[in-house]
Amino acid sequence: MLTIFLNEDSKTVLLSIVRKTTAGGLFIVRYIAPAFLVNKVMPLYLAFVLFVLRFYALPTILDYDVVSFSAMPLEALIKGVFIDFGLI
């Protein structure tokens, strides 16, 4: 998000902190990302991978008892929105 408003070669302190924090994750993601992704999209792909790990892989690894698909946290939230609007 910061590179939308700042140049990529900017010496801003906040941008340098973000780069140092995400450099390891981006390095690993480059090996598992599809070849057609450009470098500017890699942080978004990293966020997607972390999202999938957080909501799907970790509950499976930690033996989270899932009764149904809507018992997962994100799906329960989406189902709650549908119920609130009377769509289900």
Short mmCIF file of the N, C-alpha and C atoms (twelve columns), coordinates in Angstrom:
data_MODEL
# 
_entry.id   MODEL 
# 
loop_
_atom_site.group_PDB 
_atom_site.id 
_atom_site.type_symbol 
_atom_site.label_atom_id 
_atom_site.label_alt_id 
_atom_site.label_comp_id 
_atom_site.label_asym_id 
_atom_site.label_seq_id 
_atom_site.Cartn_x 
_atom_site.Cartn_y 
_atom_site.Cartn_z 
_atom_site.pdbx_PDB_model_num 
ATOM 1   N N  . MET A 1  0.824   -1.192  0.000   1 
ATOM 2   C CA . MET A 1  0.000   0.000   0.000   1 
ATOM 3   C C  . MET A 1  0.866   1.254   0.000   1 
ATOM 4   N N  . LEU A 2  1.967   1.209   0.715   1 
ATOM 5   C CA . LEU A 2  2.805   2.405   0.792   1 
ATOM 6   C C  . LEU A 2  3.420   2.760   -0.551  1 
ATOM 7   N N  . THR A 3  3.721   1.758   -1.362  1 
ATOM 8   C CA . THR A 3  4.345   2.063   -2.651  1 
ATOM 9   C C  . THR A 3  3.363   2.703   -3.624  1 
ATOM 10  N N  . ILE A 4  2.080   2.681   -3.302  1 
ATOM 11  C CA . ILE A 4  1.118   3.409   -4.124  1 
ATOM 12  C C  . ILE A 4  1.338   4.905   -3.963  1 
ATOM 13  N N  . PHE A 5  1.642   5.322   -2.741  1 
ATOM 14  C CA . PHE A 5  1.789   6.741   -2.434  1 
ATOM 15  C C  . PHE A 5  3.235   7.218   -2.443  1 
ATOM 16  N N  . LEU A 6  4.185   6.304   -2.286  1 
ATOM 17  C CA . LEU A 6  5.601   6.659   -2.244  1 
ATOM 18  C C  . LEU A 6  6.349   5.947   -3.361  1 
ATOM 19  N N  . ASN A 7  7.474   6.505   -3.767  1 
ATOM 20  C CA . ASN A 7  8.330   5.830   -4.735  1 
ATOM 21  C C  . ASN A 7  8.933   4.573   -4.105  1 
ATOM 22  N N  . GLU A 8  9.226   3.590   -4.936  1 
ATOM 23  C CA . GLU A 8  9.807   2.360   -4.405  1 
ATOM 24  C C  . GLU A 8  11.197  2.574   -3.822  1 
ATOM 25  N N  . ASP A 9  11.926  3.535   -4.339  1 
ATOM 26  C CA . ASP A 9  13.270  3.796   -3.838  1 
ATOM 27  C C  . ASP A 9  13.303  4.913   -2.796  1 
ATOM 28  N N  . SER A 10 12.173  5.204   -2.178  1 
ATOM 29  C CA . SER A 10 12.078  6.248   -1.170  1 
ATOM 30  C C  . SER A 10 12.836  5.841   0.092   1 
ATOM 31  N N  . LYS A 11 13.402  6.806   0.785   1 
ATOM 32  C CA . LYS A 11 14.172  6.560   2.007   1 
ATOM 33  C C  . LYS A 11 13.337  6.830   3.258   1 
ATOM 34  N N  . THR A 12 12.023  6.797   3.140   1 
ATOM 35  C CA . THR A 12 11.139  7.047   4.271   1 
ATOM 36  C C  . THR A 12 11.333  5.964   5.331   1 
ATOM 37  N N  . VAL A 13 11.323  6.361   6.586   1 
ATOM 38  C CA . VAL A 13 11.570  5.440   7.691   1 
ATOM 39  C C  . VAL A 13 10.493  4.354   7.746   1 
ATOM 40  N N  . LEU A 14 9.241   4.734   7.598   1 
ATOM 41  C CA . LEU A 14 8.156   3.763   7.668   1 
ATOM 42  C C  . LEU A 14 8.266   2.721   6.558   1 
ATOM 43  N N  . LEU A 15 8.602   3.156   5.374   1 
ATOM 44  C CA . LEU A 15 8.754   2.218   4.254   1 
ATOM 45  C C  . LEU A 15 9.933   1.276   4.477   1 
ATOM 46  N N  . SER A 16 11.010  1.764   5.040   1 
ATOM 47  C CA . SER A 16 12.155  0.884   5.297   1 
ATOM 48  C C  . SER A 16 11.833  -0.145  6.386   1 
ATOM 49  N N  . ILE A 17 11.044  0.232   7.382   1 
ATOM 50  C CA . ILE A 17 10.641  -0.712  8.429   1 
ATOM 51  C C  . ILE A 17 9.758   -1.812  7.829   1 
ATOM 52  N N  . VAL A 18 8.820   -1.412  6.977   1 
ATOM 53  C CA . VAL A 18 7.936   -2.388  6.343   1 
ATOM 54  C C  . VAL A 18 8.728   -3.330  5.454   1 
ATOM 55  N N  . ARG A 19 9.684   -2.799  4.718   1 
ATOM 56  C CA . ARG A 19 10.514  -3.651  3.846   1 
ATOM 57  C C  . ARG A 19 11.312  -4.670  4.651   1 
ATOM 58  N N  . LYS A 20 11.909  -4.235  5.760   1 
ATOM 59  C CA . LYS A 20 12.694  -5.152  6.587   1 
ATOM 60  C C  . LYS A 20 11.815  -6.210  7.234   1 
ATOM 61  N N  . THR A 21 10.597  -5.845  7.586   1 
ATOM 62  C CA . THR A 21 9.688   -6.780  8.234   1 
ATOM 63  C C  . THR A 21 9.180   -7.845  7.258   1 
ATOM 64  N N  . THR A 22 8.889   -7.452  6.054   1 
ATOM 65  C CA . THR A 22 8.291   -8.384  5.094   1 
ATOM 66  C C  . THR A 22 9.302   -9.059  4.169   1 
ATOM 67  N N  . ALA A 23 10.554  -8.705  4.258   1 
ATOM 68  C CA . ALA A 23 11.557  -9.248  3.332   1 
ATOM 69  C C  . ALA A 23 11.665  -10.770 3.411   1 
ATOM 70  N N  . GLY A 24 11.652  -11.337 4.609   1 
ATOM 71  C CA . GLY A 24 11.763  -12.789 4.750   1 
ATOM 72  C C  . GLY A 24 10.583  -13.520 4.151   1 
ATOM 73  N N  . GLY A 25 9.387   -13.017 4.424   1 
ATOM 74  C CA . GLY A 25 8.188   -13.636 3.870   1 
ATOM 75  C C  . GLY A 25 8.140   -13.552 2.361   1 
ATOM 76  N N  . LEU A 26 8.523   -12.404 1.818   1 
ATOM 77  C CA . LEU A 26 8.530   -12.238 0.367   1 
ATOM 78  C C  . LEU A 26 9.577   -13.130 -0.291  1 
ATOM 79  N N  . PHE A 27 10.691  -13.347 0.384   1 
ATOM 80  C CA . PHE A 27 11.727  -14.220 -0.147  1 
ATOM 81  C C  . PHE A 27 11.209  -15.649 -0.277  1 
ATOM 82  N N  . ILE A 28 10.479  -16.112 0.724   1 
ATOM 83  C CA . ILE A 28 9.930   -17.473 0.697   1 
ATOM 84  C C  . ILE A 28 8.807   -17.585 -0.325  1 
ATOM 85  N N  . VAL A 29 7.967   -16.552 -0.405  1 
ATOM 86  C CA . VAL A 29 6.816   -16.597 -1.311  1 
ATOM 87  C C  . VAL A 29 7.256   -16.628 -2.764  1 
ATOM 88  N N  . ARG A 30 8.392   -16.067 -3.089  1 
ATOM 89  C CA . ARG A 30 8.870   -16.085 -4.475  1 
ATOM 90  C C  . ARG A 30 9.049   -17.498 -5.001  1 
ATOM 91  N N  . TYR A 31 9.327   -18.448 -4.108  1 
ATOM 92  C CA . TYR A 31 9.519   -19.835 -4.536  1 
ATOM 93  C C  . TYR A 31 8.200   -20.569 -4.764  1 
ATOM 94  N N  . ILE A 32 7.127   -20.151 -4.095  1 
ATOM 95  C CA . ILE A 32 5.857   -20.849 -4.248  1 
ATOM 96  C C  . ILE A 32 4.863   -20.087 -5.109  1 
ATOM 97  N N  . ALA A 33 5.190   -18.857 -5.477  1 
ATOM 98  C CA . ALA A 33 4.277   -18.051 -6.285  1 
ATOM 99  C C  . ALA A 33 4.325   -18.485 -7.751  1 
ATOM 100 N N  . PRO A 34 3.206   -18.346 -8.443  1 
ATOM 101 C CA . PRO A 34 3.216   -18.645 -9.879  1 
ATOM 102 C C  . PRO A 34 4.156   -17.703 -10.627 1 
ATOM 103 N N  . ALA A 35 4.697   -18.168 -11.720 1 
ATOM 104 C CA . ALA A 35 5.697   -17.398 -12.465 1 
ATOM 105 C C  . ALA A 35 5.125   -16.155 -13.133 1 
ATOM 106 N N  . PHE A 36 3.805   -16.098 -13.372 1 
ATOM 107 C CA . PHE A 36 3.227   -14.947 -14.068 1 
ATOM 108 C C  . PHE A 36 2.987   -13.742 -13.166 1 
ATOM 109 N N  . LEU A 37 3.179   -13.889 -11.850 1 
ATOM 110 C CA . LEU A 37 2.983   -12.750 -10.946 1 
ATOM 111 C C  . LEU A 37 4.165   -11.794 -11.025 1 
ATOM 112 N N  . VAL A 38 3.876   -10.515 -11.096 1 
ATOM 113 C CA . VAL A 38 4.932   -9.507  -11.113 1 
ATOM 114 C C  . VAL A 38 5.330   -9.172  -9.682  1 
ATOM 115 N N  . ASN A 39 6.471   -8.515  -9.521  1 
ATOM 116 C CA . ASN A 39 6.990   -8.223  -8.185  1 
ATOM 117 C C  . ASN A 39 6.079   -7.308  -7.369  1 
ATOM 118 N N  . LYS A 40 5.345   -6.427  -7.998  1 
ATOM 119 C CA . LYS A 40 4.470   -5.517  -7.261  1 
ATOM 120 C C  . LYS A 40 3.297   -6.239  -6.606  1 
ATOM 121 N N  . VAL A 41 2.942   -7.414  -7.097  1 
ATOM 122 C CA . VAL A 41 1.797   -8.160  -6.572  1 
ATOM 123 C C  . VAL A 41 2.222   -9.150  -5.490  1 
ATOM 124 N N  . MET A 42 3.503   -9.367  -5.316  1 
ATOM 125 C CA . MET A 42 3.997   -10.342 -4.345  1 
ATOM 126 C C  . MET A 42 3.521   -10.068 -2.919  1 
ATOM 127 N N  . PRO A 43 3.514   -8.825  -2.430  1 
ATOM 128 C CA . PRO A 43 2.989   -8.608  -1.065  1 
ATOM 129 C C  . PRO A 43 1.517   -8.996  -0.929  1 
ATOM 130 N N  . LEU A 44 0.725   -8.768  -1.948  1 
ATOM 131 C CA . LEU A 44 -0.678  -9.172  -1.920  1 
ATOM 132 C C  . LEU A 44 -0.796  -10.699 -1.914  1 
ATOM 133 N N  . TYR A 45 0.045   -11.359 -2.683  1 
ATOM 134 C CA . TYR A 45 0.046   -12.821 -2.696  1 
ATOM 135 C C  . TYR A 45 0.488   -13.368 -1.341  1 
ATOM 136 N N  . LEU A 46 1.473   -12.725 -0.709  1 
ATOM 137 C CA . LEU A 46 1.911   -13.126 0.626   1 
ATOM 138 C C  . LEU A 46 0.769   -12.974 1.624   1 
ATOM 139 N N  . ALA A 47 0.013   -11.892 1.542   1 
ATOM 140 C CA . ALA A 47 -1.135  -11.698 2.426   1 
ATOM 141 C C  . ALA A 47 -2.168  -12.793 2.209   1 
ATOM 142 N N  . PHE A 48 -2.397  -13.183 0.956   1 
ATOM 143 C CA . PHE A 48 -3.334  -14.253 0.658   1 
ATOM 144 C C  . PHE A 48 -2.863  -15.581 1.244   1 
ATOM 145 N N  . VAL A 49 -1.587  -15.877 1.103   1 
ATOM 146 C CA . VAL A 49 -1.036  -17.125 1.639   1 
ATOM 147 C C  . VAL A 49 -1.162  -17.147 3.158   1 
ATOM 148 N N  . LEU A 50 -0.858  -16.035 3.812   1 
ATOM 149 C CA . LEU A 50 -0.996  -15.972 5.268   1 
ATOM 150 C C  . LEU A 50 -2.452  -16.107 5.693   1 
ATOM 151 N N  . PHE A 51 -3.372  -15.534 4.912   1 
ATOM 152 C CA . PHE A 51 -4.793  -15.672 5.196   1 
ATOM 153 C C  . PHE A 51 -5.217  -17.135 5.130   1 
ATOM 154 N N  . VAL A 52 -4.797  -17.825 4.096   1 
ATOM 155 C CA . VAL A 52 -5.156  -19.234 3.946   1 
ATOM 156 C C  . VAL A 52 -4.565  -20.054 5.085   1 
ATOM 157 N N  . LEU A 53 -3.325  -19.778 5.443   1 
ATOM 158 C CA . LEU A 53 -2.717  -20.502 6.562   1 
ATOM 159 C C  . LEU A 53 -3.458  -20.239 7.859   1 
ATOM 160 N N  . ARG A 54 -3.820  -18.997 8.099   1 
ATOM 161 C CA . ARG A 54 -4.469  -18.635 9.356   1 
ATOM 162 C C  . ARG A 54 -5.844  -19.278 9.496   1 
ATOM 163 N N  . PHE A 55 -6.636  -19.278 8.453   1 
ATOM 164 C CA . PHE A 55 -8.013  -19.721 8.573   1 
ATOM 165 C C  . PHE A 55 -8.245  -21.185 8.210   1 
ATOM 166 N N  . TYR A 56 -7.319  -21.809 7.496   1 
ATOM 167 C CA . TYR A 56 -7.575  -23.170 7.060   1 
ATOM 168 C C  . TYR A 56 -6.496  -24.158 7.494   1 
ATOM 169 N N  . ALA A 57 -5.245  -23.825 7.318   1 
ATOM 170 C CA . ALA A 57 -4.185  -24.781 7.641   1 
ATOM 171 C C  . ALA A 57 -3.976  -24.901 9.152   1 
ATOM 172 N N  . LEU A 58 -3.928  -23.793 9.869   1 
ATOM 173 C CA . LEU A 58 -3.672  -23.864 11.309  1 
ATOM 174 C C  . LEU A 58 -4.769  -24.599 12.075  1 
ATOM 175 N N  . PRO A 59 -6.059  -24.361 11.806  1 
ATOM 176 C CA . PRO A 59 -7.070  -25.175 12.512  1 
ATOM 177 C C  . PRO A 59 -6.940  -26.664 12.217  1 
ATOM 178 N N  . THR A 60 -6.541  -27.000 11.019  1 
ATOM 179 C CA . THR A 60 -6.358  -28.408 10.679  1 
ATOM 180 C C  . THR A 60 -5.155  -28.984 11.417  1 
ATOM 181 N N  . ILE A 61 -4.066  -28.245 11.438  1 
ATOM 182 C CA . ILE A 61 -2.848  -28.706 12.112  1 
ATOM 183 C C  . ILE A 61 -3.061  -28.815 13.611  1 
ATOM 184 N N  . LEU A 62 -3.786  -27.854 14.201  1 
ATOM 185 C CA . LEU A 62 -4.005  -27.835 15.646  1 
ATOM 186 C C  . LEU A 62 -5.200  -28.683 16.074  1 
ATOM 187 N N  . ASP A 63 -5.747  -29.467 15.152  1 
ATOM 188 C CA . ASP A 63 -6.862  -30.370 15.411  1 
ATOM 189 C C  . ASP A 63 -8.084  -29.618 15.946  1 
ATOM 190 N N  . TYR A 64 -8.400  -28.531 15.268  1 
ATOM 191 C CA . TYR A 64 -9.592  -27.749 15.573  1 
ATOM 192 C C  . TYR A 64 -10.797 -28.540 15.092  1 
ATOM 193 N N  . ASP A 65 -11.720 -28.827 16.000  1 
ATOM 194 C CA . ASP A 65 -12.876 -29.653 15.653  1 
ATOM 195 C C  . ASP A 65 -13.850 -28.849 14.806  1 
ATOM 196 N N  . VAL A 66 -13.950 -29.217 13.548  1 
ATOM 197 C CA . VAL A 66 -14.835 -28.528 12.616  1 
ATOM 198 C C  . VAL A 66 -16.023 -29.434 12.334  1 
ATOM 199 N N  . VAL A 67 -17.193 -28.996 12.784  1 
ATOM 200 C CA . VAL A 67 -18.402 -29.785 12.590  1 
ATOM 201 C C  . VAL A 67 -18.911 -29.628 11.164  1 
ATOM 202 N N  . SER A 68 -18.885 -28.395 10.666  1 
ATOM 203 C CA . SER A 68 -19.330 -28.132 9.305   1 
ATOM 204 C C  . SER A 68 -18.470 -27.026 8.721   1 
ATOM 205 N N  . PHE A 69 -18.695 -26.748 7.456   1 
ATOM 206 C CA . PHE A 69 -17.916 -25.714 6.783   1 
ATOM 207 C C  . PHE A 69 -18.183 -24.347 7.390   1 
ATOM 208 N N  . SER A 70 -19.399 -24.100 7.885   1 
ATOM 209 C CA . SER A 70 -19.723 -22.797 8.467   1 
ATOM 210 C C  . SER A 70 -19.191 -22.644 9.887   1 
ATOM 211 N N  . ALA A 71 -18.547 -23.667 10.431  1 
ATOM 212 C CA . ALA A 71 -17.947 -23.555 11.751  1 
ATOM 213 C C  . ALA A 71 -16.590 -22.868 11.699  1 
ATOM 214 N N  . MET A 72 -16.018 -22.739 10.517  1 
ATOM 215 C CA . MET A 72 -14.760 -22.009 10.387  1 
ATOM 216 C C  . MET A 72 -15.025 -20.529 10.643  1 
ATOM 217 N N  . PRO A 73 -14.052 -19.792 11.169  1 
ATOM 218 C CA . PRO A 73 -14.306 -18.408 11.598  1 
ATOM 219 C C  . PRO A 73 -14.821 -17.479 10.502  1 
ATOM 220 N N  . LEU A 74 -14.204 -17.484 9.344   1 
ATOM 221 C CA . LEU A 74 -14.620 -16.564 8.286   1 
ATOM 222 C C  . LEU A 74 -15.994 -16.948 7.743   1 
ATOM 223 N N  . GLU A 75 -16.217 -18.230 7.540   1 
ATOM 224 C CA . GLU A 75 -17.495 -18.672 7.014   1 
ATOM 225 C C  . GLU A 75 -18.622 -18.414 8.005   1 
ATOM 226 N N  . ALA A 76 -18.360 -18.533 9.302   1 
ATOM 227 C CA . ALA A 76 -19.369 -18.227 10.312  1 
ATOM 228 C C  . ALA A 76 -19.740 -16.746 10.267  1 
ATOM 229 N N  . LEU A 77 -18.756 -15.888 10.046  1 
ATOM 230 C CA . LEU A 77 -19.027 -14.451 9.930   1 
ATOM 231 C C  . LEU A 77 -19.879 -14.153 8.695   1 
ATOM 232 N N  . ILE A 78 -19.541 -14.761 7.577   1 
ATOM 233 C CA . ILE A 78 -20.307 -14.552 6.350   1 
ATOM 234 C C  . ILE A 78 -21.725 -15.088 6.516   1 
ATOM 235 N N  . LYS A 79 -21.856 -16.245 7.132   1 
ATOM 236 C CA . LYS A 79 -23.183 -16.812 7.365   1 
ATOM 237 C C  . LYS A 79 -23.994 -15.911 8.292   1 
ATOM 238 N N  . GLY A 80 -23.346 -15.317 9.306   1 
ATOM 239 C CA . GLY A 80 -24.029 -14.397 10.206  1 
ATOM 240 C C  . GLY A 80 -24.556 -13.170 9.483   1 
ATOM 241 N N  . VAL A 81 -23.809 -12.664 8.527   1 
ATOM 242 C CA . VAL A 81 -24.258 -11.512 7.739   1 
ATOM 243 C C  . VAL A 81 -25.479 -11.888 6.918   1 
ATOM 244 N N  . PHE A 82 -25.443 -13.058 6.293   1 
ATOM 245 C CA . PHE A 82 -26.600 -13.515 5.521   1 
ATOM 246 C C  . PHE A 82 -27.831 -13.682 6.403   1 
ATOM 247 N N  . ILE A 83 -27.646 -14.209 7.603   1 
ATOM 248 C CA . ILE A 83 -28.768 -14.397 8.519   1 
ATOM 249 C C  . ILE A 83 -29.309 -13.047 8.982   1 
ATOM 250 N N  . ASP A 84 -28.411 -12.085 9.264   1 
ATOM 251 C CA . ASP A 84 -28.853 -10.762 9.706   1 
ATOM 252 C C  . ASP A 84 -29.702 -10.061 8.643   1 
ATOM 253 N N  . PHE A 85 -29.366 -10.247 7.394   1 
ATOM 254 C CA . PHE A 85 -30.111 -9.604  6.311   1 
ATOM 255 C C  . PHE A 85 -31.305 -10.451 5.862   1 
ATOM 256 N N  . GLY A 86 -31.519 -11.600 6.506   1 
ATOM 257 C CA . GLY A 86 -32.666 -12.438 6.199   1 
ATOM 258 C C  . GLY A 86 -32.557 -13.157 4.875   1 
ATOM 259 N N  . LEU A 87 -31.358 -13.404 4.414   1 
ATOM 260 C CA . LEU A 87 -31.171 -14.080 3.143   1 
ATOM 261 C C  . LEU A 87 -31.137 -15.601 3.297   1 
ATOM 262 N N  . ILE A 88 -30.990 -16.064 4.532   1 
ATOM 263 C CA . ILE A 88 -30.995 -17.519 4.783   1 
ATOM 264 C C  . ILE A 88 -32.163 -17.829 5.693   1 
# 
